[in-house]
Amino acid sequence: MELTVIIPAYNEVEFVGDTIRSLLEQTAPPKEIILVDDGSTDGTGDVGRRGGITVIRPPRNTGSKAGAQTFALPWVGTELVMAIDADTTLEPTAVEKLIQSFAHADVAAACGFVLPRRIKTVWERGRFIEYLFAFTFYKQVQDYYRRPLISSGCFSMYRTEVLRRHGGWSGRTLAEDMDLTWSFHQTGAGVRFVPEAVCYPIEPYNFRLMGAQLRRWSHGFLQNVALHWKGLLHVPFLRSAVAVALWDAIVASLAFLIVLPLLMIALRTPWPLLAYFIDAPAILVPLLIGAIPRRALGRTLLSLPSFFVLRLVNGAYFLEAVWSEWLLRRPLRVYVKGH
Amino acid sequence: MNPGLPGTGIGGLFYILVALLMPLCEIRRRLKGEAPGRGTLVAKQFAIALGVVAATTGVFWGLDAVFTLNAVAAHVASLDTMKWVPLRVSAVLTTSGVLVTVLASVQVARLVVRLRRSRRAA
């Protein structure tokens, strides 16, 4: 099966060269690589041209990753199409592993294991733990029940014809990958998670970038729940997974940020502090199983405290999203890049 | 992206339960002749779920021990002690209750939506 890769890029001159090289060095190289230079001012397109790939440029900035990717869709002439972020590199066999999953005719989308490329700051470390935990445990369980919650936007492959039938990547929510995955599930199109296909994006390395990303993700999640909830109710497993994720995101955020501090003040005891990291041993189990084969045990143990910091910050952004999306009815529409 | 807050609340229990159910599902799939041979995945996720249960139980046993010692010390000092249900019992009961409620609500919502649709169609 032949493949076209779409790389949406806006001012990615620092990273896009690595992404292109990583694609050209694949054991199953794509037939064509299209870089969508979405109004960059830093010479991103020149990097693509020097790399010998197709570079296209919309008349003006499309305003979102979804817009840039959908702009490139008419150029795709292969059976499969893959979207990859301009700051993401791949294991040399990643494309080959994803293509294999399309041997089953019912598979319309496939995604891989995501791990941050750089793990230095507290934010990158927190994200490393979050991904290692989720992709080792939750996502593999979701895949077994044939309902991965999201085919990750940073690295996913699609059957072109099915993607076109869905109108490409929609900009109606801020989480286009979730929107597309849930639309696929509702129409019976299969989605697969392939843990052997590993990708390495650059994750937000400071609070400003992480905040922009968490804000977009939180609003995007709520927008998708509002958009799809009726349809999701008829998709076994997915309906339960989404309900549980939504409940936890709201209730745990309220508990962490409001209830526990109040409890400490009211009871004049530090015991409620335990609740912030009481699940550390439980989280460690999938982490160790994911880390040992990757020889990342030390890095995992060192990064674990950062996860609890990120979880708290994530909770704050989630509550803000609930407040503005659902209570004030002021949806976030502007796509702010946060890596 | 990753919705929710990994590791917290009912999500953890939900994934433990569905992971523990995987061997039964695998047997059913094989009996139907539809399993593509995912025994390794099932074994790995089942082991993770058991490990998470063991780790959580260990934490609650530890905390219960601390609280018990605390109560004994208070009793020795002739102070009133607060009665409590051991954490290992109360935490599991509370989380299970909430999970059942959330999942049941989803089923109720599904039935309501289906009923409305069939009424509109009629």
Short mmCIF file of C-alpha atoms in Angstrom, two decimals:
data_model
loop_
_atom_site.label_atom_id
_atom_site.label_comp_id
_atom_site.label_asym_id
_atom_site.label_seq_id
_atom_site.Cartn_x
_atom_site.Cartn_y
_atom_site.Cartn_z
CA MET A 1 0.00 0.00 0.00
CA GLU A 2 1.35 3.43 -0.96
CA LEU A 3 1.49 6.31 1.45
CA THR A 4 1.54 10.10 1.35
CA VAL A 5 2.68 12.01 4.42
CA ILE A 6 1.34 15.46 5.28
CA ILE A 7 3.41 17.70 7.56
CA PRO A 8 1.52 20.81 8.68
CA ALA A 9 4.04 23.46 9.69
CA TYR A 10 4.02 27.01 10.93
CA ASN A 11 7.44 28.47 11.79
CA GLU A 12 9.04 25.08 12.46
CA VAL A 13 12.46 25.75 10.93
CA GLU A 14 14.19 24.42 14.05
CA PHE A 15 12.60 20.97 13.99
CA VAL A 16 11.11 20.18 10.58
CA GLY A 17 14.45 19.06 9.11
CA ASP A 18 14.64 16.21 11.67
CA THR A 19 11.06 15.20 10.84
CA ILE A 20 11.78 15.04 7.10
CA ARG A 21 15.02 13.06 7.63
CA SER A 22 13.23 10.65 9.93
CA LEU A 23 10.57 10.04 7.25
CA LEU A 24 13.13 9.52 4.49
CA GLU A 25 14.99 6.96 6.64
CA GLN A 26 11.92 4.77 7.20
CA THR A 27 12.12 1.06 6.36
CA ALA A 28 8.90 1.66 4.40
CA PRO A 29 9.45 5.13 2.94
CA PRO A 30 6.36 7.08 1.82
CA LYS A 31 5.68 7.67 -1.89
CA GLU A 32 5.32 11.38 -1.29
CA ILE A 33 5.89 13.83 1.55
CA ILE A 34 3.94 17.10 1.48
CA LEU A 35 5.00 19.95 3.71
CA VAL A 36 2.21 22.47 4.22
CA ASP A 37 4.02 25.71 4.87
CA ASP A 38 1.13 27.45 6.61
CA GLY A 39 2.29 31.05 6.24
CA SER A 40 5.65 30.60 7.97
CA THR A 41 8.00 33.56 8.12
CA ASP A 42 11.13 31.70 9.21
CA GLY A 43 12.04 29.71 6.09
CA THR A 44 10.26 26.47 7.05
CA GLY A 45 9.34 25.91 3.38
CA ASP A 46 12.99 26.24 2.29
CA VAL A 47 13.97 23.38 4.62
CA GLY A 48 11.35 21.21 2.88
CA ARG A 49 12.52 22.19 -0.62
CA ARG A 50 16.16 21.45 0.31
CA GLY A 51 15.00 18.04 1.60
CA GLY A 52 13.53 17.25 -1.83
CA ILE A 53 9.90 16.99 -0.73
CA THR A 54 6.76 18.70 -2.04
CA VAL A 55 6.07 22.07 -0.40
CA ILE A 56 2.68 23.73 -0.72
CA ARG A 57 1.60 27.04 0.77
CA PRO A 58 -2.02 28.12 1.33
CA PRO A 59 -2.85 31.69 0.18
CA ARG A 60 -2.99 32.68 3.85
CA ASN A 61 -2.50 30.99 7.25
CA THR A 62 -5.29 28.43 7.71
CA GLY A 63 -5.47 29.13 11.44
CA SER A 64 -5.12 25.55 12.66
CA LYS A 65 -3.36 22.25 12.16
CA ALA A 66 -6.65 20.77 10.92
CA GLY A 67 -6.92 23.51 8.30
CA ALA A 68 -3.38 22.97 7.04
CA GLN A 69 -3.78 19.19 6.83
CA THR A 70 -7.14 19.39 5.04
CA PHE A 71 -5.68 21.93 2.61
CA ALA A 72 -3.19 19.25 1.50
CA LEU A 73 -5.73 16.45 1.15
CA PRO A 74 -6.54 17.11 -2.57
CA TRP A 75 -2.83 16.55 -3.37
CA VAL A 76 -2.95 13.02 -1.95
CA GLY A 77 -3.12 10.29 -4.58
CA THR A 78 -2.29 7.22 -2.49
CA GLU A 79 -4.43 4.69 -0.67
CA LEU A 80 -3.02 5.76 2.71
CA VAL A 81 -2.26 9.17 4.14
CA MET A 82 -0.38 10.02 7.31
CA ALA A 83 -0.30 13.22 9.33
CA ILE A 84 2.74 13.99 11.41
CA ASP A 85 3.61 17.09 13.41
CA ALA A 86 6.53 19.14 12.12
CA ASP A 87 8.40 18.61 15.40
CA THR A 88 7.99 14.83 15.53
CA THR A 89 10.49 12.12 14.61
CA LEU A 90 9.85 8.41 14.22
CA GLU A 91 11.49 5.09 14.98
CA PRO A 92 12.81 3.79 11.62
CA THR A 93 10.15 1.04 11.52
CA ALA A 94 7.22 3.18 12.70
CA VAL A 95 5.63 3.74 9.28
CA GLU A 96 6.03 0.06 8.34
CA LYS A 97 4.34 -1.03 11.59
CA LEU A 98 1.40 1.31 11.07
CA ILE A 99 0.93 0.25 7.43
CA GLN A 100 0.70 -3.40 8.55
CA SER A 101 -2.42 -2.67 10.58
CA PHE A 102 -4.24 -1.66 7.35
CA ALA A 103 -4.06 -5.26 6.11
CA HIS A 104 -7.42 -5.58 7.86
CA ALA A 105 -10.00 -4.02 5.54
CA ASP A 106 -12.03 -2.55 8.42
CA VAL A 107 -9.14 -0.42 9.74
CA ALA A 108 -9.52 3.24 8.77
CA ALA A 109 -7.01 4.84 11.15
CA ALA A 110 -3.97 3.77 13.16
CA CYS A 111 -1.78 5.56 15.63
CA GLY A 112 1.38 4.78 17.55
CA PHE A 113 3.13 5.11 20.90
CA VAL A 114 4.07 8.70 21.75
CA LEU A 115 7.07 9.63 23.90
CA PRO A 116 8.60 13.10 24.34
CA ARG A 117 11.90 13.52 22.49
CA ARG A 118 13.38 15.82 25.10
CA ILE A 119 12.95 15.08 28.79
CA LYS A 120 14.63 17.88 30.72
CA THR A 121 12.21 20.37 32.26
CA VAL A 122 9.51 19.60 34.81
CA TRP A 123 6.88 19.92 32.05
CA GLU A 124 8.61 17.50 29.70
CA ARG A 125 9.18 15.06 32.56
CA GLY A 126 5.55 15.27 33.64
CA ARG A 127 4.44 14.65 30.08
CA PHE A 128 6.86 11.70 29.75
CA ILE A 129 5.25 9.99 32.74
CA GLU A 130 1.74 10.83 31.55
CA TYR A 131 2.41 9.30 28.12
CA LEU A 132 4.33 6.28 29.40
CA PHE A 133 1.50 5.49 31.81
CA ALA A 134 -1.36 6.08 29.36
CA PHE A 135 0.23 4.34 26.36
CA THR A 136 1.40 1.34 28.39
CA PHE A 137 -1.89 0.75 30.17
CA TYR A 138 -5.01 2.72 29.20
CA LYS A 139 -4.45 2.92 25.46
CA GLN A 140 -3.60 -0.76 25.07
CA VAL A 141 -6.75 -1.74 26.95
CA GLN A 142 -8.77 0.63 24.75
CA ASP A 143 -7.23 -0.98 21.67
CA TYR A 144 -8.10 -4.48 22.88
CA TYR A 145 -11.74 -3.39 23.07
CA ARG A 146 -11.28 -1.84 19.56
CA ARG A 147 -11.97 1.65 20.79
CA PRO A 148 -8.81 3.77 21.14
CA LEU A 149 -10.03 7.06 22.56
CA ILE A 150 -7.87 9.16 20.23
CA SER A 151 -5.78 8.50 17.16
CA SER A 152 -3.09 10.99 18.19
CA GLY A 153 -2.82 14.04 15.98
CA CYS A 154 0.96 14.12 16.10
CA PHE A 155 1.33 10.77 14.31
CA SER A 156 -1.60 8.95 12.71
CA MET A 157 -2.27 7.11 9.46
CA TYR A 158 -5.60 6.95 7.65
CA ARG A 159 -7.26 5.22 4.73
CA THR A 160 -7.50 8.19 2.35
CA GLU A 161 -10.92 7.33 0.97
CA VAL A 162 -12.48 7.08 4.46
CA LEU A 163 -10.79 10.29 5.56
CA ARG A 164 -12.12 12.12 2.49
CA ARG A 165 -15.60 10.76 3.17
CA HIS A 166 -15.42 12.39 6.60
CA GLY A 167 -14.37 15.71 5.05
CA GLY A 168 -10.77 15.53 6.25
CA TRP A 169 -9.75 17.08 9.54
CA SER A 170 -12.42 19.41 10.84
CA GLY A 171 -11.70 22.74 12.50
CA ARG A 172 -15.02 22.80 14.36
CA THR A 173 -13.27 21.82 17.62
CA LEU A 174 -9.79 22.50 18.95
CA ALA A 175 -9.04 18.77 19.13
CA GLU A 176 -9.33 17.66 15.51
CA ASP A 177 -7.77 14.27 16.24
CA MET A 178 -10.40 13.42 18.86
CA ASP A 179 -13.18 14.73 16.61
CA LEU A 180 -12.05 12.50 13.73
CA THR A 181 -11.50 9.42 15.92
CA TRP A 182 -14.94 9.69 17.52
CA SER A 183 -16.54 10.26 14.10
CA PHE A 184 -14.82 7.11 12.84
CA HIS A 185 -16.02 5.07 15.81
CA GLN A 186 -19.59 6.23 15.29
CA THR A 187 -19.61 5.17 11.64
CA GLY A 188 -18.01 1.80 12.39
CA ALA A 189 -14.64 2.65 10.81
CA GLY A 190 -11.92 0.78 12.72
CA VAL A 191 -9.21 2.59 14.67
CA ARG A 192 -6.08 0.79 15.88
CA PHE A 193 -3.29 1.58 18.30
CA VAL A 194 0.05 0.04 17.36
CA PRO A 195 2.42 0.25 20.36
CA GLU A 196 5.44 -0.88 18.33
CA ALA A 197 5.20 2.24 16.12
CA VAL A 198 6.93 4.86 18.25
CA CYS A 199 7.12 8.60 17.64
CA TYR A 200 8.98 11.35 19.49
CA PRO A 201 7.43 14.84 19.43
CA ILE A 202 8.90 17.91 21.06
CA GLU A 203 6.67 18.59 24.05
CA PRO A 204 6.05 21.99 25.68
CA TYR A 205 9.17 22.77 27.69
CA ASN A 206 7.97 25.78 29.65
CA PHE A 207 4.85 26.85 31.50
CA ARG A 208 3.66 29.22 28.76
CA LEU A 209 3.74 26.57 26.03
CA MET A 210 2.34 23.86 28.30
CA GLY A 211 -0.47 26.20 29.37
CA ALA A 212 -1.37 26.93 25.73
CA GLN A 213 -1.48 23.21 24.94
CA LEU A 214 -3.44 22.19 28.05
CA ARG A 215 -5.94 24.97 27.42
CA ARG A 216 -6.44 23.83 23.83
CA TRP A 217 -6.74 20.17 24.84
CA SER A 218 -9.18 20.82 27.70
CA HIS A 219 -11.43 23.03 25.58
CA GLY A 220 -11.12 20.58 22.69
CA PHE A 221 -12.18 17.64 24.87
CA LEU A 222 -15.26 19.47 26.16
CA GLN A 223 -16.15 20.71 22.67
CA ASN A 224 -15.99 17.13 21.40
CA VAL A 225 -18.12 15.81 24.26
CA ALA A 226 -20.73 18.49 23.49
CA LEU A 227 -20.58 17.72 19.77
CA HIS A 228 -20.57 13.92 19.88
CA TRP A 229 -22.28 12.85 23.10
CA LYS A 230 -25.46 11.58 21.50
CA GLY A 231 -23.55 9.54 18.94
CA LEU A 232 -21.09 8.22 21.51
CA LEU A 233 -23.91 6.76 23.60
CA HIS A 234 -24.30 4.07 20.94
CA VAL A 235 -20.63 3.09 20.81
CA PRO A 236 -19.88 0.35 23.36
CA PHE A 237 -16.82 0.85 25.60
CA LEU A 238 -16.11 4.31 24.17
CA ARG A 239 -19.18 5.78 25.89
CA SER A 240 -17.98 4.42 29.24
CA ALA A 241 -14.35 5.49 28.72
CA VAL A 242 -15.39 9.04 27.80
CA ALA A 243 -17.84 9.31 30.72
CA VAL A 244 -15.20 8.11 33.17
CA ALA A 245 -12.53 10.46 31.75
CA LEU A 246 -14.93 13.41 31.94
CA TRP A 247 -15.98 12.58 35.50
CA ASP A 248 -12.39 12.25 36.67
CA ALA A 249 -11.25 15.40 34.92
CA ILE A 250 -13.96 17.46 36.62
CA VAL A 251 -14.22 15.81 40.04
CA ALA A 252 -10.52 15.13 40.58
CA SER A 253 -9.68 18.70 39.54
CA LEU A 254 -12.23 20.06 42.01
CA ALA A 255 -10.90 17.76 44.73
CA PHE A 256 -7.25 18.64 44.12
CA LEU A 257 -7.70 22.37 43.78
CA ILE A 258 -10.59 23.19 46.10
CA VAL A 259 -11.77 20.37 48.39
CA LEU A 260 -8.42 19.13 49.69
CA PRO A 261 -6.99 22.59 50.51
CA LEU A 262 -10.24 23.49 52.31
CA LEU A 263 -10.16 20.19 54.17
CA MET A 264 -6.62 20.88 55.36
CA ILE A 265 -7.65 24.28 56.62
CA ALA A 266 -10.85 23.04 58.27
CA LEU A 267 -9.31 20.01 59.96
CA ARG A 268 -5.98 21.72 60.68
CA THR A 269 -4.12 18.63 59.60
CA PRO A 270 -1.74 17.93 56.72
CA TRP A 271 -3.17 14.41 56.17
CA PRO A 272 -5.27 15.42 53.10
CA LEU A 273 -1.95 16.19 51.38
CA LEU A 274 -1.54 12.45 50.98
CA ALA A 275 -4.38 12.40 48.46
CA TYR A 276 -2.25 14.29 45.93
CA PHE A 277 0.11 11.39 45.49
CA ILE A 278 -1.62 8.44 47.16
CA ASP A 279 -1.85 6.72 43.77
CA ALA A 280 1.91 6.93 43.14
CA PRO A 281 2.54 3.20 43.82
CA ALA A 282 -0.36 2.23 41.55
CA ILE A 283 0.89 4.53 38.78
CA LEU A 284 4.36 3.05 39.16
CA VAL A 285 3.22 -0.45 38.10
CA PRO A 286 2.48 0.31 34.42
CA LEU A 287 5.32 2.83 34.40
CA LEU A 288 7.88 0.21 35.39
CA ILE A 289 6.49 -2.27 32.86
CA GLY A 290 6.77 0.42 30.18
CA ALA A 291 10.14 1.76 31.30
CA ILE A 292 12.18 -1.42 31.83
CA PRO A 293 12.19 -2.63 28.19
CA ARG A 294 13.07 0.93 27.14
CA ARG A 295 15.93 1.06 29.65
CA ALA A 296 14.37 4.22 31.08
CA LEU A 297 13.97 3.17 34.70
CA GLY A 298 16.11 5.95 36.19
CA ARG A 299 14.55 8.60 34.00
CA THR A 300 11.09 7.36 34.96
CA LEU A 301 11.73 7.43 38.71
CA LEU A 302 13.35 10.87 38.45
CA SER A 303 10.45 12.23 36.42
CA LEU A 304 7.62 10.85 38.57
CA PRO A 305 7.31 13.90 40.90
CA SER A 306 6.86 16.16 37.85
CA PHE A 307 3.79 14.15 36.89
CA PHE A 308 1.98 15.28 40.03
CA VAL A 309 2.82 18.91 39.28
CA LEU A 310 1.55 18.56 35.72
CA ARG A 311 -1.61 16.83 36.93
CA LEU A 312 -2.45 19.75 39.21
CA VAL A 313 -1.83 22.32 36.48
CA ASN A 314 -3.87 20.20 34.06
CA GLY A 315 -6.71 20.21 36.59
CA ALA A 316 -6.67 24.01 36.79
CA TYR A 317 -6.84 24.37 33.01
CA PHE A 318 -9.62 21.81 32.85
CA LEU A 319 -11.77 23.65 35.37
CA GLU A 320 -11.21 26.89 33.45
CA ALA A 321 -12.38 25.10 30.30
CA VAL A 322 -15.52 23.76 32.02
CA TRP A 323 -16.24 27.25 33.35
CA SER A 324 -15.94 29.04 30.00
CA GLU A 325 -17.19 26.31 27.61
CA TRP A 326 -20.14 24.93 29.55
CA LEU A 327 -21.09 27.50 32.18
CA LEU A 328 -20.38 30.81 30.43
CA ARG A 329 -20.97 29.31 26.96
CA ARG A 330 -17.90 31.05 25.64
CA PRO A 331 -16.14 28.48 23.46
CA LEU A 332 -12.46 28.89 22.70
CA ARG A 333 -12.03 29.12 18.94
CA VAL A 334 -8.50 30.45 18.45
CA TYR A 335 -5.90 27.76 17.87
CA VAL A 336 -2.81 28.71 19.90
CA LYS A 337 0.22 26.62 19.13
CA GLY A 338 1.78 25.03 22.20
CA HIS A 339 3.95 22.42 20.40
CA MET B 1 -3.65 14.34 23.49
CA ASN B 2 -4.80 12.69 26.64
CA PRO B 3 -8.21 13.51 28.10
CA GLY B 4 -8.80 13.49 31.82
CA LEU B 5 -6.26 13.21 34.58
CA PRO B 6 -4.48 9.84 34.38
CA GLY B 7 -4.29 7.84 37.56
CA THR B 8 -7.10 9.57 39.38
CA GLY B 9 -10.48 8.43 40.63
CA ILE B 10 -12.85 6.07 38.93
CA GLY B 11 -10.78 5.97 35.72
CA GLY B 12 -8.18 3.82 37.43
CA LEU B 13 -10.80 1.38 38.71
CA PHE B 14 -12.54 1.30 35.32
CA TYR B 15 -9.35 0.32 33.48
CA ILE B 16 -8.41 -2.23 36.16
CA LEU B 17 -11.80 -3.91 35.81
CA VAL B 18 -11.81 -3.98 32.01
CA ALA B 19 -8.20 -5.24 32.00
CA LEU B 20 -9.15 -8.02 34.45
CA LEU B 21 -12.03 -8.93 32.12
CA MET B 22 -9.72 -9.25 29.11
CA PRO B 23 -8.92 -12.99 29.58
CA LEU B 24 -12.66 -13.78 29.60
CA CYS B 25 -13.18 -11.66 26.48
CA GLU B 26 -10.24 -13.38 24.83
CA ILE B 27 -11.73 -16.82 25.54
CA ARG B 28 -15.07 -15.66 24.13
CA ARG B 29 -13.41 -14.21 21.03
CA ARG B 30 -11.47 -17.41 20.45
CA LEU B 31 -14.57 -19.54 20.85
CA LYS B 32 -16.22 -17.36 18.21
CA GLY B 33 -13.11 -17.83 16.06
CA GLU B 34 -12.45 -14.11 15.77
CA ALA B 35 -9.35 -13.62 17.97
CA PRO B 36 -6.27 -12.57 16.06
CA GLY B 37 -4.00 -14.08 18.73
CA ARG B 38 -3.53 -11.30 21.26
CA GLY B 39 -2.65 -13.53 24.19
CA THR B 40 0.53 -11.60 25.07
CA LEU B 41 -1.33 -8.30 25.24
CA VAL B 42 -4.04 -9.84 27.41
CA ALA B 43 -1.48 -11.38 29.79
CA LYS B 44 0.47 -8.11 30.05
CA GLN B 45 -2.55 -5.94 30.77
CA PHE B 46 -3.97 -8.50 33.20
CA ALA B 47 -0.63 -8.50 35.05
CA ILE B 48 -0.58 -4.68 35.14
CA ALA B 49 -4.12 -4.62 36.55
CA LEU B 50 -3.20 -7.16 39.24
CA GLY B 51 -0.06 -5.15 40.06
CA VAL B 52 -2.08 -1.94 40.40
CA VAL B 53 -4.57 -3.73 42.70
CA ALA B 54 -1.69 -5.06 44.82
CA ALA B 55 0.01 -1.65 45.03
CA THR B 56 -3.21 0.12 45.99
CA THR B 57 -4.07 -2.52 48.58
CA GLY B 58 -0.59 -2.15 50.04
CA VAL B 59 -0.98 1.62 50.34
CA PHE B 60 -4.34 1.32 52.07
CA TRP B 61 -3.09 -1.41 54.43
CA GLY B 62 -0.20 0.86 55.34
CA LEU B 63 -2.46 3.84 55.95
CA ASP B 64 -4.89 1.74 57.98
CA ALA B 65 -1.95 0.56 60.11
CA VAL B 66 -0.89 4.15 60.73
CA PHE B 67 -4.42 5.19 61.68
CA THR B 68 -4.79 2.14 63.93
CA LEU B 69 -1.60 3.00 65.80
CA ASN B 70 -2.85 6.55 66.07
CA ALA B 71 -6.15 5.34 67.56
CA VAL B 72 -4.40 3.02 69.98
CA ALA B 73 -2.16 5.86 71.15
CA ALA B 74 -5.21 8.10 71.64
CA HIS B 75 -7.00 5.34 73.56
CA VAL B 76 -3.97 4.82 75.83
CA ALA B 77 -3.98 8.55 76.49
CA SER B 78 -7.70 8.18 77.40
CA LEU B 79 -8.78 10.46 74.59
CA ASP B 80 -11.95 9.95 72.57
CA THR B 81 -11.22 8.21 69.34
CA MET B 82 -12.98 8.68 66.08
CA LYS B 83 -14.46 5.50 64.62
CA TRP B 84 -13.61 4.92 61.01
CA VAL B 85 -14.18 2.35 58.37
CA PRO B 86 -10.79 1.03 57.24
CA LEU B 87 -9.60 2.94 54.16
CA ARG B 88 -9.11 -0.27 52.19
CA VAL B 89 -12.84 -0.91 52.54
CA SER B 90 -14.26 2.62 52.37
CA ALA B 91 -12.13 3.73 49.39
CA VAL B 92 -13.06 0.68 47.33
CA LEU B 93 -16.75 0.97 48.24
CA THR B 94 -16.90 4.69 47.47
CA THR B 95 -15.02 4.46 44.17
CA SER B 96 -17.01 1.40 43.06
CA GLY B 97 -20.27 3.14 43.96
CA VAL B 98 -19.35 6.24 41.95
CA LEU B 99 -18.16 4.16 38.98
CA VAL B 100 -21.38 2.12 38.93
CA THR B 101 -23.42 5.34 39.15
CA VAL B 102 -21.53 6.99 36.27
CA LEU B 103 -21.76 3.90 34.05
CA ALA B 104 -25.42 3.41 34.90
CA SER B 105 -26.10 7.08 34.05
CA VAL B 106 -24.56 6.54 30.63
CA GLN B 107 -26.87 3.56 30.04
CA VAL B 108 -29.91 5.57 31.16
CA ALA B 109 -28.92 8.45 28.84
CA ARG B 110 -28.53 5.95 25.98
CA LEU B 111 -32.01 4.54 26.57
CA VAL B 112 -33.54 8.03 26.81
CA VAL B 113 -31.92 9.12 23.53
CA ARG B 114 -33.04 5.91 21.81
CA LEU B 115 -36.60 6.32 23.13
CA ARG B 116 -36.77 9.92 21.89
CA ARG B 117 -35.48 8.88 18.49
CA SER B 118 -38.01 6.09 18.14
CA ARG B 119 -40.82 8.44 19.24
CA ARG B 120 -39.74 11.00 16.63
CA ALA B 121 -39.57 8.28 13.98
CA ALA B 122 -43.09 7.13 14.89
#
